[in-house]
Tab-separated table of C-alpha atoms and ligand atoms in Angstrom:
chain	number	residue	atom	x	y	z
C	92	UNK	CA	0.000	0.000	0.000
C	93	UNK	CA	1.624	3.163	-1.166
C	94	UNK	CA	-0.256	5.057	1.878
C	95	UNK	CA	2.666	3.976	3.738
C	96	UNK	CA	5.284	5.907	1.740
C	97	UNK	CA	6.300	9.087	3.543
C	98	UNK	CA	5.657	11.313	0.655
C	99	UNK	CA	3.240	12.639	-1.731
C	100	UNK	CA	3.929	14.112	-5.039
C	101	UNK	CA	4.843	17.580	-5.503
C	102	UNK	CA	1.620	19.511	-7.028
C	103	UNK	CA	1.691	19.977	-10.668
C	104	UNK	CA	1.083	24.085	-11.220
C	105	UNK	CA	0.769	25.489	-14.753
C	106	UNK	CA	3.596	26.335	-16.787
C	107	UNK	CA	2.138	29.241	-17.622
C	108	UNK	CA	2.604	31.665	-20.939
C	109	UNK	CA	6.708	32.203	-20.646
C	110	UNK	CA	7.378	28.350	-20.527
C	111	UNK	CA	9.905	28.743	-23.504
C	112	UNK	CA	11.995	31.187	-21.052
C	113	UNK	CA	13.053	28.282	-19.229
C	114	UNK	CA	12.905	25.075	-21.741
C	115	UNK	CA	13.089	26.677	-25.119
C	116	UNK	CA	15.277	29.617	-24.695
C	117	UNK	CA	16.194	29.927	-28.215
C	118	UNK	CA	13.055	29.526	-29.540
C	119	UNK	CA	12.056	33.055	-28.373
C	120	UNK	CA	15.348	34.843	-29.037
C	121	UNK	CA	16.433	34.642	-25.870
C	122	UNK	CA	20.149	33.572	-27.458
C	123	UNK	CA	23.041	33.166	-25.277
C	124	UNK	CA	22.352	30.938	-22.076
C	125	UNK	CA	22.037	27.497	-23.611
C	126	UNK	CA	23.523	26.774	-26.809
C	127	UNK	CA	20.757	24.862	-28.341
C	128	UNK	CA	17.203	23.872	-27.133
C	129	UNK	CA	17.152	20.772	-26.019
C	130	UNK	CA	14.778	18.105	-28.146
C	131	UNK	CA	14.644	20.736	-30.795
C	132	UNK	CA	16.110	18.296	-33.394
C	133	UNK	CA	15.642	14.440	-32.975
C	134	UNK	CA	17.026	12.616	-35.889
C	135	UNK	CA	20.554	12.724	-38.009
C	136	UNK	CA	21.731	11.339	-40.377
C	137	UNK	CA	22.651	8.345	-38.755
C	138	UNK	CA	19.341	7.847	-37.258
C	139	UNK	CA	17.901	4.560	-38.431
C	140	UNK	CA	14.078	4.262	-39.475
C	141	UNK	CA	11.408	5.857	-41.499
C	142	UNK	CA	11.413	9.798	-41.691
C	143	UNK	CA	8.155	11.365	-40.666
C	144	UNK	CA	6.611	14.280	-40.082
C	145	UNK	CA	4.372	14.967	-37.117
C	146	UNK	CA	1.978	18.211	-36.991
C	147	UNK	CA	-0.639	19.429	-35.463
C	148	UNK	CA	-2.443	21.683	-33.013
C	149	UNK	CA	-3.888	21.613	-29.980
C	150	UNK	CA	-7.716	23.221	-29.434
C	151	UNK	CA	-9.408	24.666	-26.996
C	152	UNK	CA	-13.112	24.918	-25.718
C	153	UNK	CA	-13.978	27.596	-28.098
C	154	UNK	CA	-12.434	25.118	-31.197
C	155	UNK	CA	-9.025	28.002	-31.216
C	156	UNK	CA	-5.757	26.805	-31.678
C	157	UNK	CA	-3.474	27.132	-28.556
C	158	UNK	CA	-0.485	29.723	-29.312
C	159	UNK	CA	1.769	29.388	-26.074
C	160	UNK	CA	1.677	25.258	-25.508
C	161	UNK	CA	4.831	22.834	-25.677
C	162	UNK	CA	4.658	19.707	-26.255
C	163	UNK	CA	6.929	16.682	-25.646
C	164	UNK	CA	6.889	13.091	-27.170
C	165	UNK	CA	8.634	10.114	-26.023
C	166	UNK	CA	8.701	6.876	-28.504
C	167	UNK	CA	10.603	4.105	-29.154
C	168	UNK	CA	13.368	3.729	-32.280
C	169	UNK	CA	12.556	1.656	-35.131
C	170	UNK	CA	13.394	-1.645	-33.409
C	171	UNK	CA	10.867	-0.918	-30.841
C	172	UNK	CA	13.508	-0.102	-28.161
C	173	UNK	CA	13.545	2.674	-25.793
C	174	UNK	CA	16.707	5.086	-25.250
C	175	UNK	CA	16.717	5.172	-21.347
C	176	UNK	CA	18.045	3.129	-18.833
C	177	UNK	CA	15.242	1.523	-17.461
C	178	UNK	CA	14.542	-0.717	-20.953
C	179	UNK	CA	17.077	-2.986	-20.302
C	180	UNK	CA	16.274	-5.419	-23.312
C	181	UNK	CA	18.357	-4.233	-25.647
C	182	UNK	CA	20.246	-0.953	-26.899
C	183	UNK	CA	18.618	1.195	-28.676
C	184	UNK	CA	19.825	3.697	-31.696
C	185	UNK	CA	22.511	5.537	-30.464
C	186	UNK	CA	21.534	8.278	-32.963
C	187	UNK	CA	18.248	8.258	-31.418
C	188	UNK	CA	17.039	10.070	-28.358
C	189	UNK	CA	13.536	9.398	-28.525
C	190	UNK	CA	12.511	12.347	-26.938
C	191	UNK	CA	11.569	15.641	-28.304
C	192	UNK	CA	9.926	19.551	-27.390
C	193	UNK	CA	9.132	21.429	-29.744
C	194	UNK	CA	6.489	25.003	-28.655
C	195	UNK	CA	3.730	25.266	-30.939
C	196	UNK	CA	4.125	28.191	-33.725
C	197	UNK	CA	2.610	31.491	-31.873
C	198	UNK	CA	0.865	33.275	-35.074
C	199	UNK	CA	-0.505	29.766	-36.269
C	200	UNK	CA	-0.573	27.357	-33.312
C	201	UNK	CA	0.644	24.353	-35.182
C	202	UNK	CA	3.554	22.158	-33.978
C	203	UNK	CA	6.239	20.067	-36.210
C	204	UNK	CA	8.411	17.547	-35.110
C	205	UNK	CA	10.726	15.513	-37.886
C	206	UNK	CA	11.336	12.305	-36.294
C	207	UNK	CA	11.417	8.755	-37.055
C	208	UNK	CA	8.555	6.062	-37.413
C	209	UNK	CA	8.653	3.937	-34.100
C	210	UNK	CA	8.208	0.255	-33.995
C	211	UNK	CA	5.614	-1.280	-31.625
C	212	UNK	CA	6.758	-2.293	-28.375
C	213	UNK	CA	5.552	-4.994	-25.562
C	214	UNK	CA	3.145	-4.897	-23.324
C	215	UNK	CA	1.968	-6.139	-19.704
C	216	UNK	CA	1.002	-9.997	-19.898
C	217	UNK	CA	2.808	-11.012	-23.397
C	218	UNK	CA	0.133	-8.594	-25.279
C	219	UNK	CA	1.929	-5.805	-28.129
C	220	UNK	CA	1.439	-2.151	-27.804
C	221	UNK	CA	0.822	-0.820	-31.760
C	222	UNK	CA	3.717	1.651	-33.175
C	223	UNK	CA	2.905	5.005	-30.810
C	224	UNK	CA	4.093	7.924	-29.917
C	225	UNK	CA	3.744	9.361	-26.237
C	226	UNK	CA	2.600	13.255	-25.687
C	227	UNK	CA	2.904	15.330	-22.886
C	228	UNK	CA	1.142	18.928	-23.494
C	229	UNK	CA	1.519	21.895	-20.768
C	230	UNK	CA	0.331	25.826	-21.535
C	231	UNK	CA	-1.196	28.598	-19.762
C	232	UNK	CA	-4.439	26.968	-18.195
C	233	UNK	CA	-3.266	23.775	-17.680
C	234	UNK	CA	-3.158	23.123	-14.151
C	235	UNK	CA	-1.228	19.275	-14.602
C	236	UNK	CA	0.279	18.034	-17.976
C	237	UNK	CA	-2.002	16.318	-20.489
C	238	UNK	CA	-0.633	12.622	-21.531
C	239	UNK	CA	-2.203	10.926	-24.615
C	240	UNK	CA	-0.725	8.904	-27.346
C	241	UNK	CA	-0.474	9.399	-31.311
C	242	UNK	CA	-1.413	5.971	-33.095
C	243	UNK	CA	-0.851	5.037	-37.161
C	244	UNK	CA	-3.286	4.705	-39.444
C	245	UNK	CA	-2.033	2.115	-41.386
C	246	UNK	CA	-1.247	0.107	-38.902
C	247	UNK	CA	-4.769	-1.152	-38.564
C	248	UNK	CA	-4.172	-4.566	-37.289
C	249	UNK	CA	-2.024	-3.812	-34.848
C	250	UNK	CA	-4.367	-0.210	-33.674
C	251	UNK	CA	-7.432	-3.733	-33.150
C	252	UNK	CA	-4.981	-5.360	-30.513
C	253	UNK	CA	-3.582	-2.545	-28.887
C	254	UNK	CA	-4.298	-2.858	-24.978
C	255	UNK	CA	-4.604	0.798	-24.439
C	256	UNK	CA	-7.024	1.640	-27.663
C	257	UNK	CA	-8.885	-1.371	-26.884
C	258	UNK	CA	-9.576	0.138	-23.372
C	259	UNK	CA	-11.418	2.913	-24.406
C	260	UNK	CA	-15.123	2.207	-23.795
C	261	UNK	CA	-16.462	4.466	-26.171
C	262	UNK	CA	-15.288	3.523	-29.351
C	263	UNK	CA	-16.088	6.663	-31.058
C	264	UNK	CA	-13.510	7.781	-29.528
C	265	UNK	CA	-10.501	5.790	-30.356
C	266	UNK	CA	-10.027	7.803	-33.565
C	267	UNK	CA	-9.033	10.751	-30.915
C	268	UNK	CA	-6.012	8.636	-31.020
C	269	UNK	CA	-5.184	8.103	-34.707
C	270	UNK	CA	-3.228	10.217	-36.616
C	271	UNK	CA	-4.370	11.383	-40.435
C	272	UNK	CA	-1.658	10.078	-42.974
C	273	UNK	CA	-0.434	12.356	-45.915
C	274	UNK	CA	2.963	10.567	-47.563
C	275	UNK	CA	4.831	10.484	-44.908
C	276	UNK	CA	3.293	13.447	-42.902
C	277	UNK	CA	1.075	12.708	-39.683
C	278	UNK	CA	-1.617	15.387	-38.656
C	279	UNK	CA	-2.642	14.794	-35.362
C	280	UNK	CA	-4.784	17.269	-33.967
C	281	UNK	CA	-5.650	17.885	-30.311
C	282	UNK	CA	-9.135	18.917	-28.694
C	283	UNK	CA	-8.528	19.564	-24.963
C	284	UNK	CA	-12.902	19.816	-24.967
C	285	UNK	CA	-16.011	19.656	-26.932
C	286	UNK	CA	-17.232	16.788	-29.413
C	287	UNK	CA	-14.726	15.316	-30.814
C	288	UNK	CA	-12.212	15.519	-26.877
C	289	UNK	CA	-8.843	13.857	-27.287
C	290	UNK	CA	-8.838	10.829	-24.877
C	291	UNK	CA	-6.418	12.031	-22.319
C	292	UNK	CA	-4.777	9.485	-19.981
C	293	UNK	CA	-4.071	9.171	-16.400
C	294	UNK	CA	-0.487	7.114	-16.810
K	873	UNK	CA	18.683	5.410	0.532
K	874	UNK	CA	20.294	5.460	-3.044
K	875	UNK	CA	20.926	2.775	-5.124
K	876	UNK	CA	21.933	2.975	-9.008
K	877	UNK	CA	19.805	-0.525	-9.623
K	878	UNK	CA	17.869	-0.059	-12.855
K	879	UNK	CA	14.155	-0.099	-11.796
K	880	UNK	CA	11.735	-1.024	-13.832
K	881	UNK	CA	8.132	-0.948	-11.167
K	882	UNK	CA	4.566	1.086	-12.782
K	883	UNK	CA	4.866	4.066	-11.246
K	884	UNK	CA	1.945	4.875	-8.464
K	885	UNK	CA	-1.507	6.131	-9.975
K	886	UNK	CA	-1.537	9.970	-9.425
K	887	UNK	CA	-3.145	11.538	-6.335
K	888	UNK	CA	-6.042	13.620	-7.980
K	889	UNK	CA	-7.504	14.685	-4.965
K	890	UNK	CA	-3.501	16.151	-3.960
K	891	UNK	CA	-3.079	17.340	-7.623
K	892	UNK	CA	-4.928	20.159	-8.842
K	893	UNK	CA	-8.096	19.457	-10.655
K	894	UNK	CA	-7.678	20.486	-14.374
K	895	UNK	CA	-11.068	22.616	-14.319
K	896	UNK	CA	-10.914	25.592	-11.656
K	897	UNK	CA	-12.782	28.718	-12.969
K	898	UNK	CA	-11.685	30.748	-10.425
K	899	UNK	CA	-8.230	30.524	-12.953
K	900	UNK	CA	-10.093	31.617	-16.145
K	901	UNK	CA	-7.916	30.358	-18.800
K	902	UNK	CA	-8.495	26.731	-17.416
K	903	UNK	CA	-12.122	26.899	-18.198
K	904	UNK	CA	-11.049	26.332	-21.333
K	905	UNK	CA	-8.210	24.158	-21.330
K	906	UNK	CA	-9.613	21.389	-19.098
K	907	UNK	CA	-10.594	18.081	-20.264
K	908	UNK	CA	-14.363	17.478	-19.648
K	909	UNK	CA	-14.242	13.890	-19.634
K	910	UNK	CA	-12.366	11.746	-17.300
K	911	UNK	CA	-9.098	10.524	-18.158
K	912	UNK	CA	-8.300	6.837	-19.033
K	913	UNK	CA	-6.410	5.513	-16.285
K	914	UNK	CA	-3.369	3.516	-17.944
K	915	UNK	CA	-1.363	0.731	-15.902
K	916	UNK	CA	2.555	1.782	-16.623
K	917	UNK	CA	3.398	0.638	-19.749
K	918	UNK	CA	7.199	0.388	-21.125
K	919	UNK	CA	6.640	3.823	-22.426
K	920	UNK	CA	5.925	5.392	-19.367
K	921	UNK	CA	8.264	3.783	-17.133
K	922	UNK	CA	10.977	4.798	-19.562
K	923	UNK	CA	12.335	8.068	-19.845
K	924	UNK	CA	14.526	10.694	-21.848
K	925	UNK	CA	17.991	10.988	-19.859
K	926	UNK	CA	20.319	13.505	-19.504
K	927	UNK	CA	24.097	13.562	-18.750
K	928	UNK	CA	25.879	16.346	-17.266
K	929	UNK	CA	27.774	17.269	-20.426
K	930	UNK	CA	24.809	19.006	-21.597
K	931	UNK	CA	25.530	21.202	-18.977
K	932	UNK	CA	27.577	24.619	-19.264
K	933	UNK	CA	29.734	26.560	-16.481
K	934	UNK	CA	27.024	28.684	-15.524
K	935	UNK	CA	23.489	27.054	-15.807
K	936	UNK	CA	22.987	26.957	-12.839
K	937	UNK	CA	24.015	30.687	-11.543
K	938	UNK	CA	21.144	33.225	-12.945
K	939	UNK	CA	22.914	35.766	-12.045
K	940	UNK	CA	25.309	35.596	-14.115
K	941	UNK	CA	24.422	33.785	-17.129
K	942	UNK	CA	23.295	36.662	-19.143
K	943	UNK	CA	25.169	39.197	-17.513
K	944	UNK	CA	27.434	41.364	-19.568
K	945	UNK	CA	30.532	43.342	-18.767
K	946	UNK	CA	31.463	41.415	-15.546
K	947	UNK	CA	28.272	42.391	-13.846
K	948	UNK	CA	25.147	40.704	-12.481
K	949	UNK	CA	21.659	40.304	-11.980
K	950	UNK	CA	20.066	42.936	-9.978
K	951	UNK	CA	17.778	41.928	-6.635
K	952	UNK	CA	18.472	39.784	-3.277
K	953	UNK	CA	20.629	37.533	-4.190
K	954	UNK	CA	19.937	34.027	-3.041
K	955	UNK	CA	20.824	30.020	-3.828
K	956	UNK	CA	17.871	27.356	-4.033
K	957	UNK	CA	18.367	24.054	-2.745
K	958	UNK	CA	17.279	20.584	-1.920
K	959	UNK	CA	16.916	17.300	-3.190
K	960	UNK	CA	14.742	15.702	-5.780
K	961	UNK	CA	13.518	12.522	-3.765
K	962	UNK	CA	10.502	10.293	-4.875
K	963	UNK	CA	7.035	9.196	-2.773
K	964	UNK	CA	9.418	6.600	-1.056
K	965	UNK	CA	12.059	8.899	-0.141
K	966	UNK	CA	14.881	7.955	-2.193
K	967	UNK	CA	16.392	10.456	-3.817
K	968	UNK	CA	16.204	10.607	-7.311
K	969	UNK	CA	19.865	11.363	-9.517
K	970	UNK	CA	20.443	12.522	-12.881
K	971	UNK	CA	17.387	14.221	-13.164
K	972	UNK	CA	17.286	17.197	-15.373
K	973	UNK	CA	15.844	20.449	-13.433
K	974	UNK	CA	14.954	23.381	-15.793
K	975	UNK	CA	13.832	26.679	-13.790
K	976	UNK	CA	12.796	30.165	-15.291
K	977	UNK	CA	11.455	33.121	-13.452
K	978	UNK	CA	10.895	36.768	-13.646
K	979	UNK	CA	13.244	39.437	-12.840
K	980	UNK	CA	13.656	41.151	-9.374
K	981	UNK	CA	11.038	43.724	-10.441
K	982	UNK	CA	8.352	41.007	-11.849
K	983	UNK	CA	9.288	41.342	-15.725
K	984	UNK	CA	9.922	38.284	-17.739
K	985	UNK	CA	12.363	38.322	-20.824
K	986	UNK	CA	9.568	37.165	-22.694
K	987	UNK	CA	7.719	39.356	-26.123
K	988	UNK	CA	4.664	38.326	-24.565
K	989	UNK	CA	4.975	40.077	-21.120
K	990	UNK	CA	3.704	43.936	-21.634
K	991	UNK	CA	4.351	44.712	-17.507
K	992	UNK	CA	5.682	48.073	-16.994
K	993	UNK	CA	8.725	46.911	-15.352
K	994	UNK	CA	11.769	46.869	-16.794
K	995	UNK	CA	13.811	44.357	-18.294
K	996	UNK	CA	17.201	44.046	-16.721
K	997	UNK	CA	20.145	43.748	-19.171
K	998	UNK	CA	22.012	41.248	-17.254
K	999	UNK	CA	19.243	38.900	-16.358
K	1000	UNK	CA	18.070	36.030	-18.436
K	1001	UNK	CA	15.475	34.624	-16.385
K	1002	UNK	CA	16.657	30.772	-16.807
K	1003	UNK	CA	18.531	27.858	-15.661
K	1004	UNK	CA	19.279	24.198	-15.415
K	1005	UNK	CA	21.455	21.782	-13.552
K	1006	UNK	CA	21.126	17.678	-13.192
K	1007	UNK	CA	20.751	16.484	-9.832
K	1008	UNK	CA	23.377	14.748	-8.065
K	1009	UNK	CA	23.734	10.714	-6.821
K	1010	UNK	CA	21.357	11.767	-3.903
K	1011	UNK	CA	19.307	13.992	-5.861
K	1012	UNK	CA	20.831	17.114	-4.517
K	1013	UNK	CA	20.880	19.862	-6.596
K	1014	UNK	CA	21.394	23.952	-6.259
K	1015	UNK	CA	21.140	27.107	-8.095
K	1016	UNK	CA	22.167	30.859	-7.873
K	1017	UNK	CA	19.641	33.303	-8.508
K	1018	UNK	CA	18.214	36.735	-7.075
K	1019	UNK	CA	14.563	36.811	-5.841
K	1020	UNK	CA	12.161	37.103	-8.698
K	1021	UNK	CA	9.272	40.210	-7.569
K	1022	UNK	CA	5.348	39.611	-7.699
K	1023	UNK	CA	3.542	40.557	-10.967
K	1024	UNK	CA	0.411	41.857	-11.895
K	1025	UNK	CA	-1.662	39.475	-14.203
K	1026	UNK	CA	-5.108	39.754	-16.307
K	1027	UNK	CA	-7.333	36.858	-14.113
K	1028	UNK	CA	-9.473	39.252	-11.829
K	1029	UNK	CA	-8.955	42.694	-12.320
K	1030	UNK	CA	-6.300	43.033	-9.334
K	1031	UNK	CA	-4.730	39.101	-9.295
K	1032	UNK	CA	-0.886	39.338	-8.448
K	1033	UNK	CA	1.174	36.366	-8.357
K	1034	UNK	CA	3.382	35.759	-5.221
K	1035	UNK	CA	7.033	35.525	-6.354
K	1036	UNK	CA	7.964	32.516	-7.731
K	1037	UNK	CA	9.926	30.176	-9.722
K	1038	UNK	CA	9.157	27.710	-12.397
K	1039	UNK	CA	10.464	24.005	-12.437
K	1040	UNK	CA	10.442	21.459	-14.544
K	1041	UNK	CA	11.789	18.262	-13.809
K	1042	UNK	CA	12.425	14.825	-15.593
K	1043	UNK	CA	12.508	11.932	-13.340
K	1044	UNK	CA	13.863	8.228	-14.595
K	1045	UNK	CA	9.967	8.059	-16.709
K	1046	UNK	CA	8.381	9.877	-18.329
K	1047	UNK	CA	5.358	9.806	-16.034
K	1048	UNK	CA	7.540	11.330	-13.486
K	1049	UNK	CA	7.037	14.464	-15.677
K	1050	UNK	CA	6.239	17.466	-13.472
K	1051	UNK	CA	6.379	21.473	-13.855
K	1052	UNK	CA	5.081	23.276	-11.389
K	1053	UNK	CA	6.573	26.715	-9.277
K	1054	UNK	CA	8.310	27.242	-6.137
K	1055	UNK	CA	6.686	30.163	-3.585
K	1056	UNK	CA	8.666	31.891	-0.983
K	1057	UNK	CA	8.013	31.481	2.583
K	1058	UNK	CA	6.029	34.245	4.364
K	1059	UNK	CA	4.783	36.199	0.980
K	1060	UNK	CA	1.076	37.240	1.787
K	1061	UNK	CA	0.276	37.310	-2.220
K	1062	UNK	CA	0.466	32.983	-1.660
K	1063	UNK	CA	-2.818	32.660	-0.080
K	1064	UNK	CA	-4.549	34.971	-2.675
K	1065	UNK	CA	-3.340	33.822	-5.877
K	1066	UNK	CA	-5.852	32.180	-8.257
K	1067	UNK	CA	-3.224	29.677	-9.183
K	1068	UNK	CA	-1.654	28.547	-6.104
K	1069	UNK	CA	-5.028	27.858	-5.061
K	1070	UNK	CA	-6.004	25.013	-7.835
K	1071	UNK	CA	-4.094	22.902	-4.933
K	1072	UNK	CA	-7.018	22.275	-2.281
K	1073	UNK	CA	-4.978	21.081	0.395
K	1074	UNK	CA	-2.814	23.528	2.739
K	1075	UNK	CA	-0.236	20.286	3.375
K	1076	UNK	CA	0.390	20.590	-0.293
K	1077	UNK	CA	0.645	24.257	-1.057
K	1078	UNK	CA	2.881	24.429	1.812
K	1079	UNK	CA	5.141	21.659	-0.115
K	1080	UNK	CA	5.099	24.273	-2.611
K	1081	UNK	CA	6.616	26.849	-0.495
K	1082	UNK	CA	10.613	27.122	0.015
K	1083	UNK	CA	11.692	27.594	3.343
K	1084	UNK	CA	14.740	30.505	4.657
K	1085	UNK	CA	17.630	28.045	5.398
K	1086	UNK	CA	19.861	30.189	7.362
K	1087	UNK	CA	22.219	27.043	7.762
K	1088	UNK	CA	23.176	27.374	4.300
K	1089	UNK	CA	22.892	30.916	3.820
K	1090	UNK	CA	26.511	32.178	2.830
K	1091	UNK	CA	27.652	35.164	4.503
K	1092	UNK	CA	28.349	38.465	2.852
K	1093	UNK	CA	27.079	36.710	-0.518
K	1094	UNK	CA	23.617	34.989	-0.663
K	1095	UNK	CA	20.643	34.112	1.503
K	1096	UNK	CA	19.928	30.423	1.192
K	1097	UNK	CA	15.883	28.772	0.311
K	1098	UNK	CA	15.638	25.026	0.699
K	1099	UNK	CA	12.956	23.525	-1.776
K	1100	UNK	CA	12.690	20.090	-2.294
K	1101	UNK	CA	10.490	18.372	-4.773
K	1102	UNK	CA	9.019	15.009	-4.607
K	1103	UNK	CA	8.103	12.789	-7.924
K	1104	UNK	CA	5.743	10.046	-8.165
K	1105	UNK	CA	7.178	6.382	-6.795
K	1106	UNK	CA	7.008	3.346	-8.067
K	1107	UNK	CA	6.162	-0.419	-7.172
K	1108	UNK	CA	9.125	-2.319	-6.512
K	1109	UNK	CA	9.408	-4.766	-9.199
K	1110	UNK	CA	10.218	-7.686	-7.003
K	1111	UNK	CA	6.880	-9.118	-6.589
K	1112	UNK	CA	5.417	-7.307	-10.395
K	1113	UNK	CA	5.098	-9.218	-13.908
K	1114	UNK	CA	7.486	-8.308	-15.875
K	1115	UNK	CA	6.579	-5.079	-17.878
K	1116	UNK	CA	8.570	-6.478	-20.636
K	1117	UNK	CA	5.738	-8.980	-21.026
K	1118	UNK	CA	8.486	-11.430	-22.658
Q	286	FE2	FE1	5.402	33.093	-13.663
């Protein structure tokens, strides 16, 4: 029973409109402290895997685009391995972080990130977890950060035995989760409220 | 209390009744940037147990000293000069190493170095307003800084925010993810502001709130605050099916 732990998490408070002071300095011209933003760029050349493209915006209430969010993904390379310490079942791309921030575009609200396409990964119980991509999402108004997940069109099979889509009880609202396909470009658009309400999760 | 074991437990399910609840009017702009329908609660998965890391290298000489990592000429940031401190621990106490810690803040007269911010205070030419360091095999970590002032901001029509610094901090997964802002012991504008109070519970606003640590004050130089931060903990994986699911 966690109740007897000593401590409780620190309360989440918004980031607030001036997040990019502190995470993505450069971003706003603010040139000179850090040398380069981190998660600004995720691939190289040496990166291994399918190129994509990853856009979107994030919506609020009133169905406008958010102009001061960030948002941060988290995925596995293209062997389905994780860069971090704690997936210890192989070693992932070198040339692959995994991880990435990028603010959304303050005239437009859209946000790109050029990354690679991940392979799916393992779940609880000997199930598979379809090729996804993690989001975390914090702006002015936000009181704790918004998780969800981006899943692949075309990966339709794999979407049916995903553990996590397949626990969504209203099944309208799986597409929340699924990305629109263009070439290699993924729009994934985000509706904090109203109709169509990205399922957010509690991870 | 630290150990550099690789761990690998699902991470506790968030307090919701601790956190702050994502729709609290009273803060305007969450009215419309709150989810309506309840989330869909996820047992840790390999993708949140994992994590981004960090090594020190990213680090330069002075990310961690605000006062003088925009400063020009061999000056430095105007206000009361002071150095935050604590540790990063988790719910079970342990301290938590390598973990990235990003702050940002206003200057001492409330202005951020930000196009948005329109406050009649001025920008000061040596102050950048942000920092970073990596927490230590403990999860210890410090900064220099000066005392950021309270600022006026459209919410009522007379909402100030009590001084304060922002954090954001990476723990081993990335459902350890956290930002949220460190208050100043004894600042009246704490109980008033819209924002603090999204946190119901006094227990938690007050883990919010740095405390003077004369102890570590240095003399002649730099009053000390002691603020430590606590991320979420995690089952030990002893007893837990394997998450690899192999
Ligand atoms: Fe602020």
């Amino acid at each position: 029973m966690h109740e007897l732990d000593p401590l409780k998490e620190s309360p989440s408070q918004t980031a607030g409109p001036y997040v990019h002071i502190g995470c993505m300095p450069n971003s706003i011209g603010n040139h000179g402290i850090f040398e380069e933003d981190l998660g600004a760029r995720m691939v190289n050349e040496d990166t291994k895997g399918e190129r994509i493209t990853v856009r979107g915006r994030i919506y609020d209430g009133t169905g406008t685009a958010l102009k001061d969010a960030m948002i941060e993904i988290w995925q596995a390379d293209s062997n389905g391995l994780f860069n971090s310490p704690s997936d210890t079942r192989g070693e992932a791309d070198p040339n692959f972080a995994g991880w990435g921030r990028q603010p959304v575009e303050p005239e437009t609200g859209e946000f790109v990130f050029e990354t690679i396409k991940p392979a799916s990964v393992p779940a609880p119980r000997g199930r598979t977890q379809a090729p996804h991509i993690s989001f975390w999402i914090v702006a002015r108004g936000i009181n704790v950060g918004l998780n969800t997940r981006m899943y692949f069109p075309e990966e339709e099979a794999a979407n049916a035995a995903d553990p996590v889509l397949g626990s969504i009880e209203h099944r309208s609202r799986v597409a929340t989760l699924i990305a629109n396909r263009e070439g290699s470009t993924y729009t994934f658009d985000i509706h904090i409220q109203g109709e169509n309400e990205t399922v957010f999760l509690d991870i | 209390m630290t150990s550099n074991k690789v761990e690998q437990g699902a991470f506790y399910p968030r307090d919701h009744e601790w956190q702050p609840k994502a729709y609290t009017p009273w803060y305007r702009t969450s009215i419309l940037r709150s989810p309506q329908k309840p989330l869909l609660r996820l047992d840790s998965t390999i993708s949140e147990i994992t994590g981004p890391v960090f090594g020190h290298n990213i680090l330069g000489q002075l990310d961690d000293d605000l006062t003088l990592n925009y400063a020009k000429n061999g000056e430095s940031a105007l206000g009361e000069r002071i150095v935050v401190h604590g540790r990063v621990l988790d719910e079970r106490g342990k301290g938590v190493s390598n973990a990235l810690i990003e702050v940002w803040q206003a200057n001492a007269g409330g202005r951020y170095r930000h196009k948005k911010d329109a406050y009649l205070a001025p920008l000061d030419p040596n102050f950048g307003g942000c920092g970073r360091t990596i927490t230590d095999v403990d999860g210890y970590y410090a900064f220099r800084t000066i005392k950021p002032g309270p600022y006026p901001w459209p919410n009522g029509v007379n909402d100030w925010r009590p001084a304060h610094i922002h954090f954001s901090l990476f723990g081993a997964g990335f459902a350890q993810r956290l930002i949220t802002q460190m208050y100043f012991e004894g600042d009246p504008h704490i109980g008033l502001c819209p924002i603090v109070n999204t946190i119901k519970d006094d227990a938690a606003i007050d883990q919010l709130t740095a405390k003077l640590d004369m102890n570590n004050t240095i003399p002649m130089d730099a009053r000390a605050y002691r603020f430590d931060i606590v991320l979420r903990g995690r089952r030990s994986t002893k007893f837990d099916n394997r998450l690899e699911g192999n």
